[in-house]
PDB file of C-alpha atoms and ligand atoms in Angstrom:
ATOM      1  CA  UNK B1168      73.664 102.579  84.466  1.00 79.00           C
ATOM      2  CA  UNK B1169      76.309 100.553  86.368  1.00 88.00           C
ATOM      3  CA  UNK B1170      77.107 101.451  89.965  1.00 94.00           C
ATOM      4  CA  UNK B1171      80.429 103.295  90.273  1.00 97.00           C
ATOM      5  CA  UNK B1172      83.174 102.293  92.707  1.00 98.00           C
ATOM      6  CA  UNK B1173      86.116 104.049  94.291  1.00 98.00           C
ATOM      7  CA  UNK B1174      89.107 101.848  95.190  1.00 98.00           C
ATOM      8  CA  UNK B1175      92.313 103.225  96.722  1.00 98.00           C
ATOM      9  CA  UNK B1176      95.817 101.735  96.866  1.00 98.00           C
ATOM     10  CA  UNK B1177      98.005 102.508  99.865  1.00 98.00           C
ATOM     11  CA  UNK B1178     101.281 101.587 101.521  1.00 98.00           C
ATOM     12  CA  UNK B1179     104.779 102.833 102.261  1.00 97.00           C
ATOM     13  CA  UNK B1180     107.017 103.853  99.356  1.00 96.00           C
ATOM     14  CA  UNK B1181     108.359 100.820  97.483  1.00 95.00           C
ATOM     15  CA  UNK B1182     105.454  98.554  98.587  1.00 95.00           C
ATOM     16  CA  UNK B1183     104.492  97.598  95.015  1.00 96.00           C
ATOM     17  CA  UNK B1184     101.025  99.244  94.967  1.00 97.00           C
ATOM     18  CA  UNK B1185     101.455 100.967  91.596  1.00 97.00           C
ATOM     19  CA  UNK B1186     102.388  97.693  89.859  1.00 98.00           C
ATOM     20  CA  UNK B1187      99.320  96.077  91.412  1.00 98.00           C
ATOM     21  CA  UNK B1188      97.071  98.964  90.400  1.00 98.00           C
ATOM     22  CA  UNK B1189      98.160  98.569  86.771  1.00 98.00           C
ATOM     23  CA  UNK B1190      97.552  94.792  86.891  1.00 98.00           C
ATOM     24  CA  UNK B1191      94.075  95.312  88.340  1.00 98.00           C
ATOM     25  CA  UNK B1192      93.296  97.963  85.725  1.00 98.00           C
ATOM     26  CA  UNK B1193      94.155  95.490  82.917  1.00 98.00           C
ATOM     27  CA  UNK B1194      92.177  92.726  84.617  1.00 98.00           C
ATOM     28  CA  UNK B1195      89.047  94.877  84.966  1.00 98.00           C
ATOM     29  CA  UNK B1196      89.340  96.291  81.453  1.00 98.00           C
ATOM     30  CA  UNK B1197      89.518  92.737  80.105  1.00 98.00           C
ATOM     31  CA  UNK B1198      86.249  92.100  81.937  1.00 97.00           C
ATOM     32  CA  UNK B1199      84.848  95.154  80.112  1.00 96.00           C
ATOM     33  CA  UNK B1200      84.575  97.405  83.152  1.00 97.00           C
ATOM     34  CA  UNK B1201      84.945 101.118  82.555  1.00 97.00           C
ATOM     35  CA  UNK B1202      88.059 102.003  84.595  1.00 98.00           C
ATOM     36  CA  UNK B1203      89.592 105.381  85.454  1.00 98.00           C
ATOM     37  CA  UNK B1204      93.078 105.582  86.996  1.00 98.00           C
ATOM     38  CA  UNK B1205      94.207 108.555  89.036  1.00 98.00           C
ATOM     39  CA  UNK B1206      96.740 109.301  91.753  1.00 98.00           C
ATOM     40  CA  UNK B1207      97.560 111.606  94.672  1.00 98.00           C
ATOM     41  CA  UNK B1208      99.536 113.679  94.486  1.00 98.00           C
ATOM     42  CA  UNK B1209      99.683 114.194  90.745  1.00 97.00           C
ATOM     43  CA  UNK B1210      96.314 113.666  89.076  1.00 97.00           C
ATOM     44  CA  UNK B1211      96.087 114.902  85.500  1.00 96.00           C
ATOM     45  CA  UNK B1212      96.203 118.711  85.239  1.00 96.00           C
ATOM     46  CA  UNK B1213      96.777 120.861  88.336  1.00 97.00           C
ATOM     47  CA  UNK B1214      97.687 117.790  90.402  1.00 97.00           C
ATOM     48  CA  UNK B1215     100.918 117.452  88.429  1.00 97.00           C
ATOM     49  CA  UNK B1216     102.000 120.880  89.700  1.00 97.00           C
ATOM     50  CA  UNK B1217     101.296 119.878  93.326  1.00 97.00           C
ATOM     51  CA  UNK B1218     103.286 116.682  92.826  1.00 97.00           C
ATOM     52  CA  UNK B1219     106.272 118.577  91.479  1.00 97.00           C
ATOM     53  CA  UNK B1220     106.362 120.834  94.579  1.00 97.00           C
ATOM     54  CA  UNK B1221     105.649 118.051  97.077  1.00 97.00           C
ATOM     55  CA  UNK B1222     108.245 115.610  95.812  1.00 97.00           C
ATOM     56  CA  UNK B1223     110.949 117.853  94.368  1.00 96.00           C
ATOM     57  CA  UNK B1224     111.021 121.225  96.132  1.00 96.00           C
ATOM     58  CA  UNK B1225     114.451 121.342  97.771  1.00 94.00           C
ATOM     59  CA  UNK B1226     113.895 124.128 100.324  1.00 96.00           C
ATOM     60  CA  UNK B1227     112.198 123.964 103.716  1.00 96.00           C
ATOM     61  CA  UNK B1228     108.585 122.669 103.699  1.00 96.00           C
ATOM     62  CA  UNK B1229     106.863 122.782 107.083  1.00 97.00           C
ATOM     63  CA  UNK B1230     104.866 119.716 108.126  1.00 96.00           C
ATOM     64  CA  UNK B1231     101.616 121.686 108.176  1.00 97.00           C
ATOM     65  CA  UNK B1232     102.298 123.242 104.794  1.00 97.00           C
ATOM     66  CA  UNK B1233     103.035 119.773 103.407  1.00 97.00           C
ATOM     67  CA  UNK B1234      99.727 118.514 104.834  1.00 98.00           C
ATOM     68  CA  UNK B1235      97.705 121.301 103.246  1.00 98.00           C
ATOM     69  CA  UNK B1236      99.356 120.836  99.856  1.00 98.00           C
ATOM     70  CA  UNK B1237      98.422 117.130  99.874  1.00 98.00           C
ATOM     71  CA  UNK B1238      94.893 118.079 100.951  1.00 98.00           C
ATOM     72  CA  UNK B1239      94.554 120.719  98.216  1.00 98.00           C
ATOM     73  CA  UNK B1240      95.709 118.184  95.634  1.00 98.00           C
ATOM     74  CA  UNK B1241      93.139 115.729  97.045  1.00 98.00           C
ATOM     75  CA  UNK B1242      90.225 118.170  96.733  1.00 98.00           C
ATOM     76  CA  UNK B1243      91.074 118.799  93.109  1.00 98.00           C
ATOM     77  CA  UNK B1244      91.347 115.063  92.372  1.00 98.00           C
ATOM     78  CA  UNK B1245      88.042 114.271  94.096  1.00 98.00           C
ATOM     79  CA  UNK B1246      86.098 117.169  92.561  1.00 98.00           C
ATOM     80  CA  UNK B1247      87.381 116.998  88.991  1.00 98.00           C
ATOM     81  CA  UNK B1248      88.165 113.301  88.467  1.00 98.00           C
ATOM     82  CA  UNK B1249      86.899 110.869  91.117  1.00 98.00           C
ATOM     83  CA  UNK B1250      83.363 112.119  91.830  1.00 98.00           C
ATOM     84  CA  UNK B1251      82.347 112.670  88.190  1.00 98.00           C
ATOM     85  CA  UNK B1252      83.666 109.223  87.196  1.00 98.00           C
ATOM     86  CA  UNK B1253      82.036 107.326  90.080  1.00 98.00           C
ATOM     87  CA  UNK B1254      78.755 109.186  89.490  1.00 98.00           C
ATOM     88  CA  UNK B1255      78.770 108.042  85.877  1.00 97.00           C
ATOM     89  CA  UNK B1256      79.193 104.385  86.869  1.00 97.00           C
ATOM     90  CA  UNK B1257      82.954 103.960  86.422  1.00 98.00           C
ATOM     91  CA  UNK B1258      85.444 102.160  88.634  1.00 98.00           C
ATOM     92  CA  UNK B1259      88.071 104.604  89.870  1.00 98.00           C
ATOM     93  CA  UNK B1260      91.444 103.203  90.940  1.00 98.00           C
ATOM     94  CA  UNK B1261      93.387 105.811  92.902  1.00 98.00           C
ATOM     95  CA  UNK B1262      97.074 105.479  93.792  1.00 98.00           C
ATOM     96  CA  UNK B1263      97.085 106.914  97.361  1.00 98.00           C
ATOM     97  CA  UNK B1264      94.325 108.919  99.035  1.00 98.00           C
ATOM     98  CA  UNK B1265      93.158 109.954 102.545  1.00 98.00           C
ATOM     99  CA  UNK B1266      95.027 107.221 104.411  1.00 98.00           C
ATOM    100  CA  UNK B1267      98.341 108.514 103.034  1.00 98.00           C
ATOM    101  CA  UNK B1268      97.767 111.799 104.867  1.00 98.00           C
ATOM    102  CA  UNK B1269      96.889 109.995 108.093  1.00 98.00           C
ATOM    103  CA  UNK B1270      99.812 107.564 107.821  1.00 98.00           C
ATOM    104  CA  UNK B1271     102.494 110.003 106.573  1.00 98.00           C
ATOM    105  CA  UNK B1272     101.562 113.388 108.043  1.00 98.00           C
ATOM    106  CA  UNK B1273      99.784 111.951 111.110  1.00 98.00           C
ATOM    107  CA  UNK B1274     101.706 108.859 112.228  1.00 98.00           C
ATOM    108  CA  UNK B1275     104.881 109.695 110.277  1.00 98.00           C
ATOM    109  CA  UNK B1276     105.380 113.435 110.873  1.00 98.00           C
ATOM    110  CA  UNK B1277     103.529 113.375 114.199  1.00 98.00           C
ATOM    111  CA  UNK B1278     100.669 115.782 113.457  1.00 98.00           C
ATOM    112  CA  UNK B1279      97.395 115.276 115.327  1.00 98.00           C
ATOM    113  CA  UNK B1280      95.721 112.178 113.856  1.00 98.00           C
ATOM    114  CA  UNK B1281      92.146 113.303 114.512  1.00 98.00           C
ATOM    115  CA  UNK B1282      92.834 116.720 112.978  1.00 98.00           C
ATOM    116  CA  UNK B1283      94.230 115.072 109.841  1.00 98.00           C
ATOM    117  CA  UNK B1284      91.132 112.862 109.633  1.00 98.00           C
ATOM    118  CA  UNK B1285      88.875 115.920 109.978  1.00 98.00           C
ATOM    119  CA  UNK B1286      90.826 117.793 107.302  1.00 98.00           C
ATOM    120  CA  UNK B1287      90.610 114.758 105.017  1.00 98.00           C
ATOM    121  CA  UNK B1288      86.868 114.803 105.416  1.00 98.00           C
ATOM    122  CA  UNK B1289      86.755 118.490 104.453  1.00 98.00           C
ATOM    123  CA  UNK B1290      89.047 117.869 101.455  1.00 98.00           C
ATOM    124  CA  UNK B1291      86.865 115.048 100.121  1.00 98.00           C
ATOM    125  CA  UNK B1292      83.466 116.501 101.028  1.00 98.00           C
ATOM    126  CA  UNK B1293      82.976 113.331 103.090  1.00 97.00           C
ATOM    127  CA  UNK B1294      83.335 110.877 100.213  1.00 98.00           C
ATOM    128  CA  UNK B1295      85.018 107.630 101.321  1.00 98.00           C
ATOM    129  CA  UNK B1296      86.584 104.849  99.227  1.00 98.00           C
ATOM    130  CA  UNK B1297      84.471 101.686  98.869  1.00 98.00           C
ATOM    131  CA  UNK B1298      87.641  99.666  99.349  1.00 98.00           C
ATOM    132  CA  UNK B1299      91.194 100.522 100.386  1.00 98.00           C
ATOM    133  CA  UNK B1300      94.020  98.027  99.916  1.00 98.00           C
ATOM    134  CA  UNK B1301      97.145  98.515 102.026  1.00 98.00           C
ATOM    135  CA  UNK B1302     100.227  96.757 100.646  1.00 98.00           C
ATOM    136  CA  UNK B1303     102.266  95.829 103.681  1.00 98.00           C
ATOM    137  CA  UNK B1304     105.982  95.149 103.513  1.00 96.00           C
ATOM    138  CA  UNK B1305     108.953  95.507 105.867  1.00 96.00           C
ATOM    139  CA  UNK B1306     110.676  98.852 105.439  1.00 94.00           C
ATOM    140  CA  UNK B1307     114.112  97.341 104.767  1.00 93.00           C
ATOM    141  CA  UNK B1308     112.746  95.635 101.648  1.00 94.00           C
ATOM    142  CA  UNK B1309     110.702  98.624 100.521  1.00 93.00           C
ATOM    143  CA  UNK B1310     113.686 100.992 100.890  1.00 94.00           C
ATOM    144  CA  UNK B1311     115.836  98.604  98.846  1.00 92.00           C
ATOM    145  CA  UNK B1312     113.191  98.774  96.128  1.00 93.00           C
ATOM    146  CA  UNK B1313     113.150 102.585  96.240  1.00 94.00           C
ATOM    147  CA  UNK B1314     116.924 102.592  95.686  1.00 94.00           C
ATOM    148  CA  UNK B1315     119.408 105.445  96.069  1.00 93.00           C
ATOM    149  CA  UNK B1316     117.629 108.018  93.911  1.00 94.00           C
ATOM    150  CA  UNK B1317     115.151 109.256  96.538  1.00 95.00           C
ATOM    151  CA  UNK B1318     112.638 112.124  96.255  1.00 95.00           C
ATOM    152  CA  UNK B1319     111.900 114.594  99.103  1.00 95.00           C
ATOM    153  CA  UNK B1320     109.419 112.271 100.849  1.00 95.00           C
ATOM    154  CA  UNK B1321     111.481 109.111 100.358  1.00 94.00           C
ATOM    155  CA  UNK B1322     114.380 110.841 102.115  1.00 94.00           C
ATOM    156  CA  UNK B1323     112.477 110.893 105.427  1.00 94.00           C
ATOM    157  CA  UNK B1324     114.402 107.993 107.015  1.00 94.00           C
ATOM    158  CA  UNK B1325     113.774 104.446 108.236  1.00 95.00           C
ATOM    159  CA  UNK B1326     112.178 105.430 111.556  1.00 96.00           C
ATOM    160  CA  UNK B1327     109.698 107.663 109.740  1.00 97.00           C
ATOM    161  CA  UNK B1328     108.740 104.823 107.416  1.00 97.00           C
ATOM    162  CA  UNK B1329     108.319 102.389 110.277  1.00 97.00           C
ATOM    163  CA  UNK B1330     105.863 104.822 111.866  1.00 98.00           C
ATOM    164  CA  UNK B1331     104.067 105.108 108.499  1.00 98.00           C
ATOM    165  CA  UNK B1332     103.840 101.321 108.171  1.00 98.00           C
ATOM    166  CA  UNK B1333     102.515 100.889 111.714  1.00 98.00           C
ATOM    167  CA  UNK B1334     100.108 103.755 111.081  1.00 98.00           C
ATOM    168  CA  UNK B1335      98.583 101.958 108.119  1.00 98.00           C
ATOM    169  CA  UNK B1336      98.212  98.750 110.162  1.00 98.00           C
ATOM    170  CA  UNK B1337      96.536 100.717 112.947  1.00 98.00           C
ATOM    171  CA  UNK B1338      94.119 102.348 110.470  1.00 98.00           C
ATOM    172  CA  UNK B1339      93.239  98.914 109.079  1.00 98.00           C
ATOM    173  CA  UNK B1340      92.359  97.792 112.619  1.00 98.00           C
ATOM    174  CA  UNK B1341      90.176 100.869 113.098  1.00 98.00           C
ATOM    175  CA  UNK B1342      88.269 100.398 109.819  1.00 98.00           C
ATOM    176  CA  UNK B1343      88.374  96.671 108.988  1.00 98.00           C
ATOM    177  CA  UNK B1344      85.402  96.822 106.610  1.00 97.00           C
ATOM    178  CA  UNK B1345      86.979  99.414 104.322  1.00 98.00           C
ATOM    179  CA  UNK B1346      90.730  98.807 104.712  1.00 98.00           C
ATOM    180  CA  UNK B1347      92.192  95.419 103.778  1.00 98.00           C
ATOM    181  CA  UNK B1348      95.867  94.572 104.314  1.00 98.00           C
ATOM    182  CA  UNK B1349      97.687  92.504 101.701  1.00 98.00           C
ATOM    183  CA  UNK B1350     101.071  90.934 102.458  1.00 97.00           C
ATOM    184  CA  UNK B1351     103.256  92.487  99.773  1.00 97.00           C
ATOM    185  CA  UNK B1352     106.308  90.236 100.199  1.00 95.00           C
ATOM    186  CA  UNK B1353     105.024  87.419  97.945  1.00 94.00           C
ATOM    187  CA  UNK B1354     105.192  87.108  94.141  1.00 96.00           C
ATOM    188  CA  UNK B1355     103.559  89.782  91.985  1.00 97.00           C
ATOM    189  CA  UNK B1356     101.152  87.133  90.645  1.00 98.00           C
ATOM    190  CA  UNK B1357     100.091  85.913  94.123  1.00 98.00           C
ATOM    191  CA  UNK B1358      99.545  89.463  95.337  1.00 98.00           C
ATOM    192  CA  UNK B1359      97.490  90.192  92.206  1.00 98.00           C
ATOM    193  CA  UNK B1360      95.281  87.149  92.935  1.00 98.00           C
ATOM    194  CA  UNK B1361      94.687  88.447  96.469  1.00 98.00           C
ATOM    195  CA  UNK B1362      93.772  91.893  95.086  1.00 98.00           C
ATOM    196  CA  UNK B1363      91.372  90.356  92.555  1.00 98.00           C
ATOM    197  CA  UNK B1364      89.648  88.353  95.307  1.00 98.00           C
ATOM    198  CA  UNK B1365      89.123  91.508  97.393  1.00 98.00           C
ATOM    199  CA  UNK B1366      87.802  93.473  94.421  1.00 98.00           C
ATOM    200  CA  UNK B1367      85.590  90.571  93.290  1.00 97.00           C
ATOM    201  CA  UNK B1368      83.948  90.561  96.714  1.00 97.00           C
ATOM    202  CA  UNK B1369      83.242  94.253  96.369  1.00 97.00           C
ATOM    203  CA  UNK B1370      81.864  94.060  92.838  1.00 95.00           C
ATOM    204  CA  UNK B1371      80.203  90.662  93.473  1.00 88.00           C
ATOM    205  CA  UNK B1372      81.608  89.505  90.149  1.00 57.00           C
TER     206      UNK B1372
HETATM  207  P1  TMP R 200     104.130 107.940  95.161  1.00 89.88           P
HETATM  208  O1  TMP R 200     103.135 108.564  94.261  1.00 89.88           O
HETATM  209  O2  TMP R 200     105.357 107.534  94.444  1.00 89.88           O
HETATM  210  O3  TMP R 200     103.590 106.879  96.013  1.00 89.88           O
HETATM  211  O4  TMP R 200     104.717 109.122  96.094  1.00 89.88           O
HETATM  212  C1  TMP R 200     103.963 110.031  96.753  1.00 89.88           C
HETATM  213  C2  TMP R 200     104.672 110.413  98.033  1.00 89.88           C
HETATM  214  O5  TMP R 200     103.883 111.351  98.733  1.00 89.88           O
HETATM  215  C3  TMP R 200     104.897 109.248  98.971  1.00 89.88           C
HETATM  216  O6  TMP R 200     106.136 109.415  99.619  1.00 89.88           O
HETATM  217  C4  TMP R 200     103.788 109.388  99.988  1.00 89.88           C
HETATM  218  C5  TMP R 200     103.590 110.881 100.054  1.00 89.88           C
HETATM  219  N1  TMP R 200     102.230 111.296 100.446  1.00 89.88           N
HETATM  220  C6  TMP R 200     102.034 111.859 101.704  1.00 89.88           C
HETATM  221  O7  TMP R 200     102.990 111.997 102.483  1.00 89.88           O
HETATM  222  N2  TMP R 200     100.783 112.266 102.052  1.00 89.88           N
HETATM  223  C7  TMP R 200      99.715 112.162 101.201  1.00 89.88           C
HETATM  224  O8  TMP R 200      98.600 112.550 101.565  1.00 89.88           O
HETATM  225  C8  TMP R 200      99.931 111.568  99.894  1.00 89.88           C
HETATM  226  C9  TMP R 200      98.783 111.430  98.960  1.00 89.88           C
HETATM  227  C10 TMP R 200     101.194 111.156  99.582  1.00 89.88           C
END
């Protein structure tokens, strides 16, 4: 059986990670890898319900409540989708994961970073991605990409998103082996090539 891998895509809203995830999925499928795509929040099934609340609920959501909803969604994604797929030798591409909680709820909302990391570890049962790619872009550009039609999280303001961006860069410094930063201001094709080189190193293709 092939070895399974878990690769996560991260970055501030509008950074282009979802486009890049789709391109990598096609690339790997063309190379005959068995690929599973999932996302947080909003994996197939119960995750879709969490996503609806987290992005569209228009009443008050406390920062701690928001954190626990993301963590609950994460547990479900890990237990029902990610772990079974990786154990059966598949490559799982996940749009956002643990570092979103640390960057958004920790650095962005200002909750205790170490507590968020500990809660992440509980939510995942200690499983870590083999590779995390952070798509880095200035917030002015990313907010332009998001446009006027913003969801609950995207409405958090420029200062919030600058803290999120700096949070991701800080996390990449703390865990340089796992977290790789890709400059997301270039062309889609150039960014894709960078992603493929990172993933090729991991898979030793
Ligand atoms: P996206 O799926 O379009 O990237 O949107 C998900 C939103 O949820 C995005 O604003 C980031 C936010 N988020 C958190 O704040 N914490 C988390 O743990 C996760 C997974 C996402």
